[in-house]
Structures are given as structure tokens and as C-alpha cells.
Amino acid sequence: MQKNRPPRPSNRDRRSRRGLPMRRWIKRLRTAALIVIAAVLLLAGIVLVKTFSGGSRQLQVSAAAKAPVDEQAAAERLAEAIRFPTISNFLNPDQAAEPLRAMQAHLVASFPAFHAVAKREVVGNYSLLYTWEGNDPALKPIALLAHQDVVPVAPGTEKDWQQPPFKGVVADGFIWGRGSWDDKGNLYSILEAAEVMAKQGFRPKRTIYFAFGHDEEVSGTRGARAIAALLTSRGVKLDFVLDEGLLITEGILKGLDKPMALIGVAEKGYATLVLTAHGTPGHSSMPPRETAIGMMSAALTQLENKRLPMQIRGTVGEMFDTIAPEMSGFNRVVLSNLWLFKPLLLREFEKSGPTEATVRTTTALTIFKAGEQDNVLPGNAEATVNFRLLPGDTQASVTEHVRSAVSNDKISIAPFPGNTDPPPVTGTASASYRALNQTIREIFPGALVAPGLMVAATDSRHYTDVTDNIFRFSPVRATSEDLKRFHGTNERLSVANYADMIRFYRRLIENTAK
């Protein structure tokens, strides 16, 4: 008997069954593609909304009337100040005693009206504290800071200067010489403004302190710190402190076609560490496998290769938020959407020293000492490494980073005197920040204003016990080429810019103490 068998599927049925998984796969692929497209459109929408929803954060003020300034006379007074080589020295604090006292005599002779209304005190042998008493004791005083000392000229580079660094020449529209920018320009422009106001019979409502340290370039421990301690002992609480600092830069940030004035509301900490590699001294004909110089060289290579990470946080993030609406093109998109483009921005910032310094605790190898004779192995090799600390990092955390990167028990690590953690960050919601912002916009009407991070150390870091509001800003215009002159060759300040600096300080006093 023949068994019943199920009918055999036709070729058409077999093809249909084979096509079913393919159709399911295509359907799933289409679904996935639609999800991806939707996600991309959603992402693009978020990016566009965040890019164009935020309006300008710039303070809307009218330009101030341009106050008259005798530019040539003022420039000559600053030029004469440059001729006093007030080079500070940490190990020899009296090195510049004679030029400091000579320059201070020049101050008295140059600004007689101011000296007639302000009380003058000498602090720490060479620093100056002036008090211009206000007529309303209920108002907190303010303090304008500058420093009298300068850095030396790098040996062998004197011939590279267009004008001798300490000759104080006014030529080609510039005041040339060491200190013209850093920081006698600020010191003298402050006093030029005060002198004119004193001559006109102005008396401030709030007391104004003028604090001029003499050793800022070597940590300010004998000058600014002593002045701040004196004010603290007298129970003085300041509304704000303004010191040298960030500038009005042009062409530094891609996508920004206007000058950018950054107010330093934060400052990096300062930590110098001395590393000493301890080896075995001996004859160079029988060197051991490990030498002091070899160990130190390896350690320094590790420090340069294992740098601290780049970060965007706090003040730097606020700076980008403030600048973003003023940018053009893709740069505006990037700054408005750091949540997405931060890695791209950091890679771009890493290409330049000045920009990288704003997002990283930097590592700088500055001094190396080892050996005295070609056939003698030194017992020790010593290196000095300077770190500028982002707010959030500390001396302790950086020291631990160094210890971990070096990873050699034969290398000791010691801190240098004058090290400080980053000072507290000043908020931007205060009336004093607004007044400073307003003054910049009035005197430099084309400039955009934003908070910023000061990457170098200033005397203001010693004033944290006498005020909650510390600002670091110099009303100096600078391009990327000008930045190379800072502590470098051919330091100079334009006469026109110097006149605007005088106008700036006068207007600031009017806006805050009138």
C-alpha cells in the first residue's frame, strides 16, 4: 500500500521562503536608517537651536567722550621711568634699591597734585601704598595695583632690540623699553589719571588705595604680600582690586573679527618644584649604569610626555559662552556646542602655547644644573620645573603628578618659596565687574568684553584676605606678534594706546568712586 506524502513545494514557494529573511533584513535596515536619520536631524536641530538661540551678552553703553591727554608729555614721563633699571632679584632683594628710589623720586616730581592729596607710605623698604581718602566712609574702598620692578633682558639678546631696552626712547609712535608694557605702563597711566583729577579738585566718594609692589616678578612676597598684610591688620575690606592682567587682543581667536577684552576673574596657581637626582660621583672612565644626569633626563622627558590633561571648566567655559554669540561661521557652532565639539576645540587649542595655557596646567622646564668638568660624573643633577595651575588643581595634586610621572625614588622633589594655589574665582554678577565692563566698553567701544583666566601670576593673588573681587586687566591692545614681546625682545607700548590707558583709569575712577 502506497503511503501519502505531502506535496512537494514548487520552485516559486521555495524562492518565496528564501526571500522572506531578505525582506525582513531590508525592512530592519530601513528602520535603522530612519532612526539614524531622525537622530541626525534631531542632533542638527539641537546644535542649530543652541547656536542661534543665545543673543549677545555684551553690555550696551555709549562711548565716552575722549578726554584730552597730553600724549607727548605723558610718553616722555613713562620713557624716563624706563631708564631706571628696576630689575628685581629674589635672592638679592636690595639689588634694585638705587633705581627704585630714583624712580620713586621721579613719581613725586611728576605727579605733585596727586602727592598733595594722597597719603604715601613705604612698605617692605621699596613698595608704595598711597591712600586717597574718600568722603563717604560707608563705602568700601577700592585698590588699583601695579608693580615697579621689571624682568632682566636675556643675556646676548641686547643687540636684537630696535632701541636699547633701558634707554627709554619715544620713536615711531611707540614708547620703547623694558617695563613699557609690564608694568610701568599701568603704574604711570594710573598716576597720570589721578594727577589730572587731583588738579581739577576731584575728591573720591570712596577711598582709593594705590598699591605698587616692587618684587612682583619674583613672587611679590616682600612687596604686595606685605601691603595686603598691612591692610588686613587695619581691618580694611576692599570692594575690589584691579591689577595688571589680560589684554585687548586682536586676531587671536579664529572667527572673531572684533577686538576681545578679557577681564581676568581667575588666575592660575604658581608652583615651582626643584627635582634633584642623586647619583654616584666618580671618574667618567668608569660610569655606572645609572647616572644623575641620565636619571634626570629621563624624568624630565616623562614630565613633558605625560602632561596634565586639558580641561574646559569654570571661567574658561563662561568665556566661551560669552564669546560664542559674537563668532562667525563654524567657530560659532563649535563654541555654542561644547557638549559635542569639545574634543575638536581642545585639539585646536593644543596647537598654540597661548591658547593651550588656558585649558591646561602647564609644565615648563626652566633650569638645569649638573656637572662642572668633562671627565667627572656629578653626584647630583638638579632641574627646576614651573607649573601654572588651573583652578581646581593644587600644589599637592601637581606634586603627586610629578612623583607618579617620574617614578624614581632616587629623585627628590622640593617646592620653591612663593608657590601658591590658584586664588578663588571672582563672580561676574557683581556691581564692580559691571563697572569694569562698562568702562572698557566706553573707552574701547569696538571691543567685546568677556571673563577670562589669567595664565600668569600677579600681585593680586596676595589680596584674597581683603576682598572677594579681584580683577586682572590691562587696557593694552595686542596682536599675536605683540605677545612675543612680553618678557621678550623689543617690548614697547604705542603712544596712542598709552593715552587710552590714561583715559581708561580716569573713567574707571569716575565710574566707581565719584
PDB file of N, CA, C and O in Angstrom, residues 318-345:
ATOM      1  N   GLU A 318      32.763  79.876  30.840  1.00  0.00           N
ATOM      2  CA  GLU A 318      31.971  81.114  30.811  1.00  0.00           C
ATOM      3  C   GLU A 318      32.487  82.067  29.729  1.00  0.00           C
ATOM      4  O   GLU A 318      31.705  82.762  29.074  1.00  0.00           O
ATOM      5  N   MET A 319      33.792  82.099  29.547  1.00  0.00           N
ATOM      6  CA  MET A 319      34.365  82.928  28.493  1.00  0.00           C
ATOM      7  C   MET A 319      33.832  82.501  27.121  1.00  0.00           C
ATOM      8  O   MET A 319      33.398  83.326  26.313  1.00  0.00           O
ATOM      9  N   PHE A 320      33.845  81.188  26.854  1.00  0.00           N
ATOM     10  CA  PHE A 320      33.358  80.698  25.571  1.00  0.00           C
ATOM     11  C   PHE A 320      31.873  80.990  25.398  1.00  0.00           C
ATOM     12  O   PHE A 320      31.418  81.350  24.307  1.00  0.00           O
ATOM     13  N   ASP A 321      31.089  80.835  26.477  1.00  0.00           N
ATOM     14  CA  ASP A 321      29.655  81.127  26.396  1.00  0.00           C
ATOM     15  C   ASP A 321      29.410  82.591  26.054  1.00  0.00           C
ATOM     16  O   ASP A 321      28.455  82.919  25.338  1.00  0.00           O
ATOM     17  N   THR A 322      30.262  83.478  26.569  1.00  0.00           N
ATOM     18  CA  THR A 322      30.104  84.911  26.323  1.00  0.00           C
ATOM     19  C   THR A 322      30.532  85.296  24.920  1.00  0.00           C
ATOM     20  O   THR A 322      29.910  86.152  24.277  1.00  0.00           O
ATOM     21  N   ILE A 323      31.573  84.648  24.430  1.00  0.00           N
ATOM     22  CA  ILE A 323      32.113  84.988  23.115  1.00  0.00           C
ATOM     23  C   ILE A 323      31.324  84.333  21.987  1.00  0.00           C
ATOM     24  O   ILE A 323      31.208  84.900  20.893  1.00  0.00           O
ATOM     25  N   ALA A 324      30.748  83.163  22.230  1.00  0.00           N
ATOM     26  CA  ALA A 324      30.113  82.373  21.164  1.00  0.00           C
ATOM     27  C   ALA A 324      29.139  83.167  20.298  1.00  0.00           C
ATOM     28  O   ALA A 324      29.202  83.089  19.061  1.00  0.00           O
ATOM     29  N   PRO A 325      28.223  83.967  20.877  1.00  0.00           N
ATOM     30  CA  PRO A 325      27.272  84.690  20.019  1.00  0.00           C
ATOM     31  C   PRO A 325      27.929  85.731  19.105  1.00  0.00           C
ATOM     32  O   PRO A 325      27.303  86.193  18.146  1.00  0.00           O
ATOM     33  N   GLU A 326      29.172  86.104  19.405  1.00  0.00           N
ATOM     34  CA  GLU A 326      29.869  87.118  18.606  1.00  0.00           C
ATOM     35  C   GLU A 326      30.699  86.488  17.485  1.00  0.00           C
ATOM     36  O   GLU A 326      31.238  87.212  16.648  1.00  0.00           O
ATOM     37  N   MET A 327      30.783  85.164  17.467  1.00  0.00           N
ATOM     38  CA  MET A 327      31.601  84.471  16.480  1.00  0.00           C
ATOM     39  C   MET A 327      30.859  84.334  15.159  1.00  0.00           C
ATOM     40  O   MET A 327      29.637  84.524  15.070  1.00  0.00           O
ATOM     41  N   SER A 328      31.593  83.965  14.133  1.00  0.00           N
ATOM     42  CA  SER A 328      31.001  83.732  12.820  1.00  0.00           C
ATOM     43  C   SER A 328      31.303  82.319  12.353  1.00  0.00           C
ATOM     44  O   SER A 328      32.253  81.688  12.819  1.00  0.00           O
ATOM     45  N   GLY A 329      30.469  81.828  11.421  1.00  0.00           N
ATOM     46  CA  GLY A 329      30.710  80.544  10.780  1.00  0.00           C
ATOM     47  C   GLY A 329      30.717  79.359  11.731  1.00  0.00           C
ATOM     48  O   GLY A 329      30.035  79.340  12.764  1.00  0.00           O
ATOM     49  N   PHE A 330      31.532  78.373  11.363  1.00  0.00           N
ATOM     50  CA  PHE A 330      31.579  77.127  12.128  1.00  0.00           C
ATOM     51  C   PHE A 330      32.125  77.339  13.534  1.00  0.00           C
ATOM     52  O   PHE A 330      31.807  76.585  14.448  1.00  0.00           O
ATOM     53  N   ASN A 331      32.951  78.384  13.712  1.00  0.00           N
ATOM     54  CA  ASN A 331      33.507  78.648  15.040  1.00  0.00           C
ATOM     55  C   ASN A 331      32.392  78.954  16.040  1.00  0.00           C
ATOM     56  O   ASN A 331      32.469  78.581  17.205  1.00  0.00           O
ATOM     57  N   ARG A 332      31.350  79.633  15.592  1.00  0.00           N
ATOM     58  CA  ARG A 332      30.213  79.894  16.477  1.00  0.00           C
ATOM     59  C   ARG A 332      29.499  78.597  16.831  1.00  0.00           C
ATOM     60  O   ARG A 332      29.094  78.403  17.986  1.00  0.00           O
ATOM     61  N   VAL A 333      29.368  77.734  15.857  1.00  0.00           N
ATOM     62  CA  VAL A 333      28.731  76.436  16.111  1.00  0.00           C
ATOM     63  C   VAL A 333      29.516  75.658  17.171  1.00  0.00           C
ATOM     64  O   VAL A 333      28.942  75.098  18.112  1.00  0.00           O
ATOM     65  N   VAL A 334      30.831  75.640  17.031  1.00  0.00           N
ATOM     66  CA  VAL A 334      31.675  74.882  17.963  1.00  0.00           C
ATOM     67  C   VAL A 334      31.562  75.444  19.377  1.00  0.00           C
ATOM     68  O   VAL A 334      31.316  74.701  20.334  1.00  0.00           O
ATOM     69  N   LEU A 335      31.733  76.755  19.537  1.00  0.00           N
ATOM     70  CA  LEU A 335      31.725  77.344  20.882  1.00  0.00           C
ATOM     71  C   LEU A 335      30.347  77.287  21.527  1.00  0.00           C
ATOM     72  O   LEU A 335      30.229  77.265  22.754  1.00  0.00           O
ATOM     73  N   SER A 336      29.302  77.264  20.707  1.00  0.00           N
ATOM     74  CA  SER A 336      27.941  77.186  21.248  1.00  0.00           C
ATOM     75  C   SER A 336      27.550  75.771  21.629  1.00  0.00           C
ATOM     76  O   SER A 336      26.529  75.570  22.297  1.00  0.00           O
ATOM     77  N   ASN A 337      28.352  74.793  21.227  1.00  0.00           N
ATOM     78  CA  ASN A 337      28.009  73.384  21.455  1.00  0.00           C
ATOM     79  C   ASN A 337      29.218  72.602  21.951  1.00  0.00           C
ATOM     80  O   ASN A 337      29.614  71.593  21.365  1.00  0.00           O
ATOM     81  N   LEU A 338      29.814  73.096  23.032  1.00  0.00           N
ATOM     82  CA  LEU A 338      30.989  72.415  23.579  1.00  0.00           C
ATOM     83  C   LEU A 338      30.654  71.011  24.065  1.00  0.00           C
ATOM     84  O   LEU A 338      31.537  70.153  24.134  1.00  0.00           O
ATOM     85  N   TRP A 339      29.404  70.769  24.427  1.00  0.00           N
ATOM     86  CA  TRP A 339      28.999  69.428  24.834  1.00  0.00           C
ATOM     87  C   TRP A 339      29.265  68.403  23.733  1.00  0.00           C
ATOM     88  O   TRP A 339      29.459  67.228  23.995  1.00  0.00           O
ATOM     89  N   LEU A 340      29.320  68.878  22.476  1.00  0.00           N
ATOM     90  CA  LEU A 340      29.547  67.992  21.342  1.00  0.00           C
ATOM     91  C   LEU A 340      30.946  68.158  20.747  1.00  0.00           C
ATOM     92  O   LEU A 340      31.592  67.176  20.372  1.00  0.00           O
ATOM     93  N   PHE A 341      31.427  69.397  20.683  1.00  0.00           N
ATOM     94  CA  PHE A 341      32.654  69.687  19.941  1.00  0.00           C
ATOM     95  C   PHE A 341      33.868  69.953  20.831  1.00  0.00           C
ATOM     96  O   PHE A 341      34.900  70.411  20.328  1.00  0.00           O
ATOM     97  N   LYS A 342      33.769  69.681  22.105  1.00  0.00           N
ATOM     98  CA  LYS A 342      34.894  69.967  22.993  1.00  0.00           C
ATOM     99  C   LYS A 342      36.185  69.290  22.544  1.00  0.00           C
ATOM    100  O   LYS A 342      37.245  69.939  22.516  1.00  0.00           O
ATOM    101  N   PRO A 343      36.190  68.003  22.183  1.00  0.00           N
ATOM    102  CA  PRO A 343      37.454  67.380  21.729  1.00  0.00           C
ATOM    103  C   PRO A 343      38.066  68.107  20.528  1.00  0.00           C
ATOM    104  O   PRO A 343      39.287  68.262  20.450  1.00  0.00           O
ATOM    105  N   LEU A 344      37.226  68.551  19.604  1.00  0.00           N
ATOM    106  CA  LEU A 344      37.713  69.273  18.432  1.00  0.00           C
ATOM    107  C   LEU A 344      38.368  70.589  18.845  1.00  0.00           C
ATOM    108  O   LEU A 344      39.449  70.948  18.360  1.00  0.00           O
ATOM    109  N   LEU A 345      37.729  71.299  19.769  1.00  0.00           N
ATOM    110  CA  LEU A 345      38.269  72.582  20.224  1.00  0.00           C
ATOM    111  C   LEU A 345      39.590  72.393  20.957  1.00  0.00           C
ATOM    112  O   LEU A 345      40.545  73.147  20.762  1.00  0.00           O
TER     113      LEU A 345
END
